[in-house]
């Protein structure tokens, strides 16, 4: 049989990766995107000859980064864009596979990175005598049917009940025809390909799998997935330094707090010297350039921008590398304004952006005893340091 795998990676779910971050299939576990682990499972299987991935149009760069590992190159065919539903995405992937004309196709969720060789092989073996076969796990828990009010109405007999997983394999021509007929008939409500196959009259055999082949849906799932791989973590430190001169005004922004003053700091954004230094420190932990690389001062879109946006971006970049911010520390060098009365507000502002407790945020201030430009009250300087825990495998890891 000519066997192809179709990996569905066009979803937008971010409950696992976090608000505002990339979808869960691009979250890092063990220093690599979830999708990379999933693709590798099929790429290394000796019977899989081609792998078609379906992605969201907005994820082209993330996908390109996820498929750089050498073992994926021989079997991957160009990715195609998905549709508004999983069902539509699968259909588009199947249509793209027509040029390959596989005998059978294994359809698999990108968010199931722990599918193993044995399960893939068992689904393929089942397809030698059946037009459809799916990985599934027998229900072990007692099931209860509830009333609308949330009370137990009855106990459901669990014998012969299974939890459907993926891969779900089918004779290629049969499942493609079923998807096309469903689309033409306006049916878009199937929750998996086995349900669509049932509707189309395709017999589907159950292949026993396990809870290890679970789907990543929430942040807890992602944490559990990372613990399965048991990555070696390392601690990295980044530093930042910034200076802004005074100009005419009536306030300064320092560490996310607006402080009344007889001057203001001059800058393209809000000139928050403390957050600028901290942004550089965080970017330094992952070797990701500096604030000017990500937010060029000549670009008019950043004029007057709140520096908390820059800091949030740096924190997101750390998270995308699988990093966890341990603590940050900022020292402000100025004769005025006084920082002490605003320290707690500064800690609270940074805490909200970085998602770490105020006890992990150091805010200090010192004068230069009248020496230098800060001593002459010509401006303010800031030094910052950030400590981050990162997986010791993946991009930028120790060799």
Short mmCIF file of C-alpha atoms in Angstrom, two decimals:
data_model
loop_
_atom_site.label_atom_id
_atom_site.label_comp_id
_atom_site.label_asym_id
_atom_site.label_seq_id
_atom_site.Cartn_x
_atom_site.Cartn_y
_atom_site.Cartn_z
CA UNK A 1 0.00 0.00 0.00
CA UNK A 2 1.06 3.56 -0.67
CA UNK A 3 0.45 5.24 2.69
CA UNK A 4 0.18 8.96 3.38
CA UNK A 5 -0.35 10.83 6.65
CA UNK A 6 -2.48 13.94 6.88
CA UNK A 7 -1.67 16.12 9.92
CA UNK A 8 -4.37 18.63 10.83
CA UNK A 9 -2.69 21.74 12.27
CA UNK A 10 -4.97 24.59 11.20
CA UNK A 11 -6.77 25.10 14.53
CA UNK A 12 -6.58 28.32 16.52
CA UNK A 13 -6.83 26.90 20.05
CA UNK A 14 -4.59 28.80 22.49
CA UNK A 15 -5.90 27.51 25.83
CA UNK A 16 -2.74 25.44 26.17
CA UNK A 17 -0.20 28.01 25.00
CA UNK A 18 -1.77 31.04 26.66
CA UNK A 19 -3.73 34.16 25.61
CA UNK A 20 -2.18 36.07 22.74
CA UNK A 21 0.34 33.33 21.96
CA UNK A 22 0.58 30.96 19.03
CA UNK A 23 -1.87 28.03 18.86
CA UNK A 24 -1.09 24.96 20.93
CA UNK A 25 0.47 23.02 18.03
CA UNK A 26 3.35 25.53 18.08
CA UNK A 27 3.81 25.64 21.85
CA UNK A 28 7.18 24.25 22.91
CA UNK A 29 7.66 20.97 24.75
CA UNK A 30 11.18 19.75 25.22
CA UNK A 31 12.47 22.77 23.32
CA UNK A 32 10.52 21.95 20.15
CA UNK A 33 6.99 22.78 18.91
CA UNK A 34 4.28 20.20 19.60
CA UNK A 35 3.83 19.91 15.82
CA UNK A 36 7.48 18.92 15.34
CA UNK A 37 7.06 15.98 17.72
CA UNK A 38 3.88 14.91 15.93
CA UNK A 39 5.40 15.09 12.46
CA UNK A 40 8.49 13.21 13.61
CA UNK A 41 6.37 10.26 14.80
CA UNK A 42 5.06 9.77 11.26
CA UNK A 43 8.27 10.72 9.45
CA UNK A 44 10.20 8.02 11.30
CA UNK A 45 7.60 5.32 10.65
CA UNK A 46 8.97 3.07 7.87
CA UNK A 47 5.61 2.58 6.12
CA UNK A 48 4.61 6.25 5.85
CA UNK A 49 5.71 7.55 2.46
CA UNK A 50 4.34 11.11 2.43
CA UNK A 51 3.12 13.61 5.01
CA UNK A 52 0.64 16.36 4.14
CA UNK A 53 0.17 19.10 6.74
CA UNK A 54 -2.80 21.47 6.82
CA UNK A 55 -2.03 24.81 8.47
CA UNK A 56 -3.66 28.17 9.09
CA UNK A 57 -2.59 30.95 6.69
CA UNK A 58 -1.39 33.06 9.64
CA UNK A 59 0.97 30.30 10.80
CA UNK A 60 3.29 30.07 7.80
CA UNK A 61 6.34 31.35 9.68
CA UNK A 62 5.64 29.21 12.75
CA UNK A 63 5.20 26.17 10.54
CA UNK A 64 8.43 26.87 8.67
CA UNK A 65 10.27 27.01 12.00
CA UNK A 66 8.66 23.76 13.16
CA UNK A 67 9.81 21.70 10.16
CA UNK A 68 13.52 22.58 10.07
CA UNK A 69 14.65 19.29 11.66
CA UNK A 70 16.39 17.06 9.10
CA UNK A 71 14.33 13.91 9.65
CA UNK A 72 11.19 15.62 8.31
CA UNK A 73 12.55 16.73 4.96
CA UNK A 74 12.24 13.52 2.94
CA UNK A 75 8.55 12.83 3.53
CA UNK A 76 6.96 16.27 3.93
CA UNK A 77 5.04 17.64 0.96
CA UNK A 78 4.18 21.37 0.77
CA UNK A 79 1.67 22.39 3.42
CA UNK A 80 -1.78 23.63 2.39
CA UNK A 81 -4.09 26.08 4.12
CA UNK A 82 -7.06 24.78 6.05
CA UNK A 83 -10.67 25.89 6.23
CA UNK A 84 -12.95 27.37 8.87
CA UNK A 85 -13.60 23.97 10.51
CA UNK A 86 -11.58 20.84 11.12
CA UNK A 87 -13.81 18.99 8.67
CA UNK A 88 -13.08 21.55 5.96
CA UNK A 89 -9.37 21.43 6.71
CA UNK A 90 -9.27 17.66 6.34
CA UNK A 91 -11.12 17.86 3.02
CA UNK A 92 -8.65 20.43 1.69
CA UNK A 93 -5.75 18.24 2.81
CA UNK A 94 -7.26 15.19 1.13
CA UNK A 95 -7.76 17.12 -2.11
CA UNK A 96 -4.09 18.17 -2.00
CA UNK A 97 -3.08 14.51 -1.64
CA UNK A 98 -4.82 13.55 -4.88
CA UNK A 99 -1.61 14.26 -6.80
CA UNK A 100 0.13 11.54 -4.77
CA UNK A 101 -2.76 9.04 -5.08
CA UNK A 102 -2.11 7.12 -1.86
CA UNK A 103 -3.87 3.84 -1.24
CA UNK A 104 -4.72 4.78 2.33
CA UNK A 105 -4.41 7.88 4.45
CA UNK A 106 -3.93 8.28 8.19
CA UNK A 107 -5.54 11.48 9.51
CA UNK A 108 -4.03 12.73 12.75
CA UNK A 109 -4.41 15.74 15.06
CA UNK A 110 -1.30 17.90 15.37
CA UNK A 111 -1.99 18.26 19.10
CA UNK A 112 -1.38 14.52 19.74
CA UNK A 113 2.44 14.47 19.81
CA UNK A 114 2.83 11.18 21.70
CA UNK A 115 1.34 8.77 19.19
CA UNK A 116 3.78 5.87 18.97
CA UNK A 117 5.01 3.61 16.21
CA UNK A 118 2.98 0.64 17.49
CA UNK A 119 -0.37 2.47 17.26
CA UNK A 120 0.41 3.78 13.78
CA UNK A 121 1.37 0.26 12.68
CA UNK A 122 -1.78 -1.27 14.15
CA UNK A 123 -4.01 1.21 12.32
CA UNK A 124 -2.17 0.45 9.07
CA UNK A 125 -2.50 -3.31 9.66
CA UNK A 126 -6.24 -2.95 10.29
CA UNK A 127 -6.61 -1.18 6.93
CA UNK A 128 -5.36 -4.30 5.15
CA UNK A 129 -8.73 -5.89 5.84
CA UNK A 130 -11.07 -2.96 6.58
CA UNK A 131 -11.87 0.30 4.75
CA UNK A 132 -11.47 2.32 7.96
CA UNK A 133 -9.69 1.99 11.29
CA UNK A 134 -9.19 4.37 14.22
CA UNK A 135 -7.06 4.47 17.34
CA UNK A 136 -9.30 4.46 20.41
CA UNK A 137 -9.11 3.82 24.15
CA UNK A 138 -11.74 1.82 26.03
CA UNK A 139 -13.68 3.86 28.59
CA UNK A 140 -12.42 2.98 32.08
CA UNK A 141 -14.36 5.48 34.21
CA UNK A 142 -17.94 5.10 35.33
CA UNK A 143 -20.11 7.36 33.20
CA UNK A 144 -23.01 9.43 34.51
CA UNK A 145 -25.78 11.10 32.55
CA UNK A 146 -26.77 14.45 34.10
CA UNK A 147 -29.98 16.40 34.35
CA UNK A 148 -30.18 19.98 33.09
CA UNK A 149 -29.88 21.07 36.72
CA UNK A 150 -26.58 19.28 37.14
CA UNK A 151 -27.70 16.23 39.11
CA UNK A 152 -27.02 12.61 38.26
CA UNK A 153 -29.86 11.21 36.17
CA UNK A 154 -28.49 7.73 35.51
CA UNK A 155 -25.39 5.60 35.14
CA UNK A 156 -24.33 4.77 31.60
CA UNK A 157 -23.21 1.23 30.90
CA UNK A 158 -19.59 1.55 29.79
CA UNK A 159 -19.26 -1.83 28.09
CA UNK A 160 -18.34 -1.40 24.42
CA UNK A 161 -17.74 2.34 24.87
CA UNK A 162 -14.52 3.78 23.44
CA UNK A 163 -12.87 7.20 23.33
CA UNK A 164 -11.95 8.05 19.76
CA UNK A 165 -8.39 9.24 19.12
CA UNK A 166 -6.24 9.66 16.04
CA UNK A 167 -4.75 8.50 13.73
CA UNK A 168 -7.92 7.59 11.88
CA UNK A 169 -7.08 5.65 8.73
CA UNK A 170 -9.16 5.06 5.62
CA UNK A 171 -8.98 3.91 2.07
CA UNK A 172 -8.06 7.21 0.45
CA UNK A 173 -10.62 7.24 -2.37
CA UNK A 174 -13.46 6.33 0.00
CA UNK A 175 -12.78 9.00 2.62
CA UNK A 176 -12.13 11.69 0.00
CA UNK A 177 -15.45 10.85 -1.68
CA UNK A 178 -17.23 10.94 1.69
CA UNK A 179 -15.79 14.38 2.50
CA UNK A 180 -16.74 15.76 -0.90
CA UNK A 181 -20.31 14.45 -0.61
CA UNK A 182 -20.66 15.90 2.89
CA UNK A 183 -19.43 19.30 1.67
CA UNK A 184 -21.78 19.25 -1.31
CA UNK A 185 -24.67 18.30 0.96
CA UNK A 186 -23.97 21.09 3.43
CA UNK A 187 -22.96 18.74 6.25
CA UNK A 188 -20.30 20.43 8.37
CA UNK A 189 -21.14 19.05 11.82
CA UNK A 190 -18.95 15.95 12.02
CA UNK A 191 -16.60 16.02 15.02
CA UNK A 192 -14.14 13.51 13.58
CA UNK A 193 -13.51 11.60 10.37
CA UNK A 194 -14.86 8.36 11.82
CA UNK A 195 -18.25 10.02 12.34
CA UNK A 196 -18.23 11.19 8.73
CA UNK A 197 -17.24 7.68 7.64
CA UNK A 198 -20.17 6.20 9.57
CA UNK A 199 -22.51 8.61 7.78
CA UNK A 200 -21.01 7.54 4.45
CA UNK A 201 -21.39 3.84 5.22
CA UNK A 202 -17.67 3.12 5.63
CA UNK A 203 -16.99 0.34 8.15
CA UNK A 204 -14.53 1.49 10.82
CA UNK A 205 -12.49 -0.92 12.93
CA UNK A 206 -11.34 -0.02 16.45
CA UNK A 207 -7.63 -0.28 17.26
CA UNK A 208 -6.82 -0.14 20.97
CA UNK A 209 -4.59 2.74 21.98
CA UNK A 210 -3.79 4.28 25.38
CA UNK A 211 -4.06 7.47 27.38
CA UNK A 212 -0.51 8.33 26.31
CA UNK A 213 -1.95 9.26 22.91
CA UNK A 214 -3.92 12.07 24.52
CA UNK A 215 -4.69 15.43 22.96
CA UNK A 216 -3.14 18.65 24.29
CA UNK A 217 -5.99 21.06 25.01
CA UNK A 218 -5.19 23.05 28.16
CA UNK A 219 -2.11 24.52 29.84
CA UNK A 220 -2.19 21.61 32.30
CA UNK A 221 -2.01 19.21 29.34
CA UNK A 222 0.97 21.14 27.99
CA UNK A 223 2.76 21.00 31.36
CA UNK A 224 2.13 17.26 31.57
CA UNK A 225 3.43 16.81 28.03
CA UNK A 226 6.62 18.68 28.91
CA UNK A 227 7.10 16.52 32.02
CA UNK A 228 6.83 13.36 29.90
CA UNK A 229 9.82 14.44 27.86
CA UNK A 230 11.74 15.29 30.99
CA UNK A 231 13.75 18.16 29.47
CA UNK A 232 16.95 19.34 31.01
CA UNK A 233 16.48 22.98 32.04
CA UNK A 234 19.11 25.66 32.27
CA UNK A 235 19.08 29.09 33.86
CA UNK A 236 20.02 32.08 31.73
CA UNK A 237 20.61 35.71 32.68
CA UNK A 238 20.19 38.74 30.45
CA UNK A 239 21.10 42.36 31.10
CA UNK A 240 19.83 45.65 29.72
CA UNK A 241 20.86 49.31 29.90
CA UNK A 242 19.07 52.41 28.65
CA UNK A 243 19.33 56.19 28.88
CA UNK A 244 16.86 58.98 28.09
CA UNK A 245 17.44 62.70 28.40
CA UNK A 246 15.00 65.19 29.88
CA UNK A 247 12.91 67.59 27.84
CA UNK A 248 10.11 70.00 28.68
CA UNK A 249 7.08 68.35 30.25
CA UNK A 250 5.22 67.66 33.47
CA UNK A 251 5.65 63.90 34.07
CA UNK A 252 7.87 60.87 33.48
CA UNK A 253 6.99 57.23 32.87
CA UNK A 254 9.13 54.91 35.00
CA UNK A 255 8.59 51.14 35.18
CA UNK A 256 5.03 51.45 33.95
CA UNK A 257 4.01 54.22 36.36
CA UNK A 258 3.25 57.86 35.44
CA UNK A 259 5.02 60.13 37.95
CA UNK A 260 4.49 63.92 38.12
CA UNK A 261 7.75 65.79 37.48
CA UNK A 262 8.94 69.18 36.24
CA UNK A 263 10.33 67.55 33.08
CA UNK A 264 9.65 64.52 30.91
CA UNK A 265 11.89 61.96 29.27
CA UNK A 266 12.55 62.39 25.56
CA UNK A 267 11.95 59.33 23.38
CA UNK A 268 10.07 57.95 20.38
CA UNK A 269 7.76 55.93 22.62
CA UNK A 270 6.79 56.95 26.15
CA UNK A 271 10.56 56.82 26.98
CA UNK A 272 10.10 54.53 29.97
CA UNK A 273 13.79 53.96 30.57
CA UNK A 274 13.21 51.22 33.17
CA UNK A 275 10.97 49.08 30.96
CA UNK A 276 13.27 49.61 27.97
CA UNK A 277 16.22 48.23 29.92
CA UNK A 278 14.13 45.31 31.18
CA UNK A 279 12.88 44.52 27.68
CA UNK A 280 16.48 44.24 26.50
CA UNK A 281 17.36 42.03 29.47
CA UNK A 282 14.57 39.56 28.65
CA UNK A 283 15.46 39.48 24.95
CA UNK A 284 19.06 38.85 25.97
CA UNK A 285 18.15 35.60 27.74
CA UNK A 286 17.12 34.07 24.40
CA UNK A 287 19.65 35.84 22.16
CA UNK A 288 16.87 37.67 20.36
CA UNK A 289 18.37 41.07 19.58
CA UNK A 290 17.34 44.22 21.40
CA UNK A 291 14.37 46.54 21.64
CA UNK A 292 15.46 48.47 18.55
CA UNK A 293 15.50 45.25 16.52
CA UNK A 294 11.87 44.52 17.31
CA UNK A 295 10.59 48.11 17.50
CA UNK A 296 12.74 50.36 15.26
CA UNK A 297 12.68 53.96 16.58
CA UNK A 298 12.32 55.28 13.03
CA UNK A 299 9.00 53.46 12.60
CA UNK A 300 6.14 55.95 13.19
CA UNK A 301 3.76 53.27 14.49
CA UNK A 302 5.71 53.14 17.78
CA UNK A 303 5.49 56.92 18.43
CA UNK A 304 4.10 57.48 21.90
CA UNK A 305 3.63 53.71 22.43
CA UNK A 306 3.38 52.49 26.01
CA UNK A 307 6.61 50.64 26.81
CA UNK A 308 4.59 47.94 28.55
CA UNK A 309 3.75 46.73 25.02
CA UNK A 310 7.46 46.23 24.32
CA UNK A 311 7.92 44.37 27.60
CA UNK A 312 4.92 42.12 26.88
CA UNK A 313 6.40 41.26 23.49
CA UNK A 314 9.72 40.28 25.07
CA UNK A 315 7.89 38.10 27.61
CA UNK A 316 5.97 36.44 24.79
CA UNK A 317 9.19 35.71 22.93
CA UNK A 318 10.60 34.04 26.05
CA UNK A 319 7.42 31.96 26.40
CA UNK A 320 7.61 30.89 22.76
CA UNK A 321 11.07 29.49 23.51
CA UNK A 322 9.60 27.44 26.36
CA UNK A 323 11.04 29.82 28.95
CA UNK A 324 9.83 30.73 32.42
CA UNK A 325 10.74 34.10 33.94
CA UNK A 326 12.19 33.55 37.42
CA UNK A 327 12.88 37.13 38.51
CA UNK A 328 13.77 40.58 37.20
CA UNK A 329 15.70 43.43 38.80
CA UNK A 330 15.86 47.11 37.79
CA UNK A 331 18.08 49.89 39.09
CA UNK A 332 17.19 53.49 38.19
CA UNK A 333 19.97 56.10 38.25
CA UNK A 334 18.58 59.60 38.83
CA UNK A 335 18.60 62.53 41.22
CA UNK A 336 14.84 62.99 40.80
CA UNK A 337 12.02 62.07 40.89
CA UNK A 338 12.00 59.95 44.03
CA UNK A 339 11.34 56.33 43.23
CA UNK A 340 10.65 54.92 46.70
CA UNK A 341 7.03 56.15 47.00
CA UNK A 342 6.19 54.48 43.67
CA UNK A 343 8.02 51.17 44.12
CA UNK A 344 4.95 49.05 44.88
CA UNK A 345 3.01 50.54 41.96
CA UNK A 346 5.96 49.76 39.68
CA UNK A 347 6.12 46.19 40.91
CA UNK A 348 2.38 45.80 40.36
CA UNK A 349 2.60 47.19 36.82
CA UNK A 350 5.45 44.87 35.83
CA UNK A 351 3.80 41.93 37.58
CA UNK A 352 0.70 42.37 35.45
CA UNK A 353 2.72 42.35 32.23
CA UNK A 354 5.07 39.46 33.06
CA UNK A 355 2.71 37.29 35.08
CA UNK A 356 5.12 36.90 38.01
CA UNK A 357 4.61 37.95 41.62
CA UNK A 358 5.83 41.33 42.95
CA UNK A 359 8.28 39.44 45.15
CA UNK A 360 10.15 38.42 42.00
CA UNK A 361 10.52 42.02 40.82
CA UNK A 362 13.29 44.19 42.23
CA UNK A 363 13.01 47.98 41.90
CA UNK A 364 15.89 50.06 43.21
CA UNK A 365 17.10 53.61 42.72
CA UNK A 366 20.33 55.41 43.36
CA UNK A 367 21.87 58.80 42.68
CA UNK A 368 25.32 59.38 41.21
CA UNK A 369 26.23 61.88 43.93
CA UNK A 370 25.91 64.79 41.54
CA UNK A 371 28.32 63.28 39.03
CA UNK A 372 27.74 62.81 35.32
CA UNK A 373 24.66 63.60 33.24
CA UNK A 374 22.30 62.03 35.80
CA UNK A 375 23.95 64.02 38.56
CA UNK A 376 23.41 67.19 36.52
CA UNK A 377 19.72 66.18 36.17
CA UNK A 378 20.00 65.94 32.39
CA UNK A 379 18.31 62.55 32.19
CA UNK A 380 17.77 59.12 33.73
CA UNK A 381 19.61 55.85 33.18
CA UNK A 382 18.43 52.33 34.02
CA UNK A 383 20.10 48.95 34.42
CA UNK A 384 18.11 45.71 34.39
CA UNK A 385 18.72 42.03 34.81
CA UNK A 386 16.40 39.10 34.06
CA UNK A 387 16.73 35.45 35.04
CA UNK A 388 14.90 32.89 32.91
CA UNK A 389 14.62 29.10 32.99
CA UNK A 390 14.73 27.52 29.53
CA UNK A 391 14.82 23.98 28.13
CA UNK A 392 18.42 22.99 27.49
CA UNK A 393 17.47 21.40 24.17
CA UNK A 394 16.20 23.09 21.07
CA UNK A 395 17.28 26.37 19.43
CA UNK A 396 20.20 28.06 21.16
CA UNK A 397 20.84 25.17 23.53
CA UNK A 398 24.23 24.01 24.73
CA UNK A 399 26.07 21.87 22.18
#
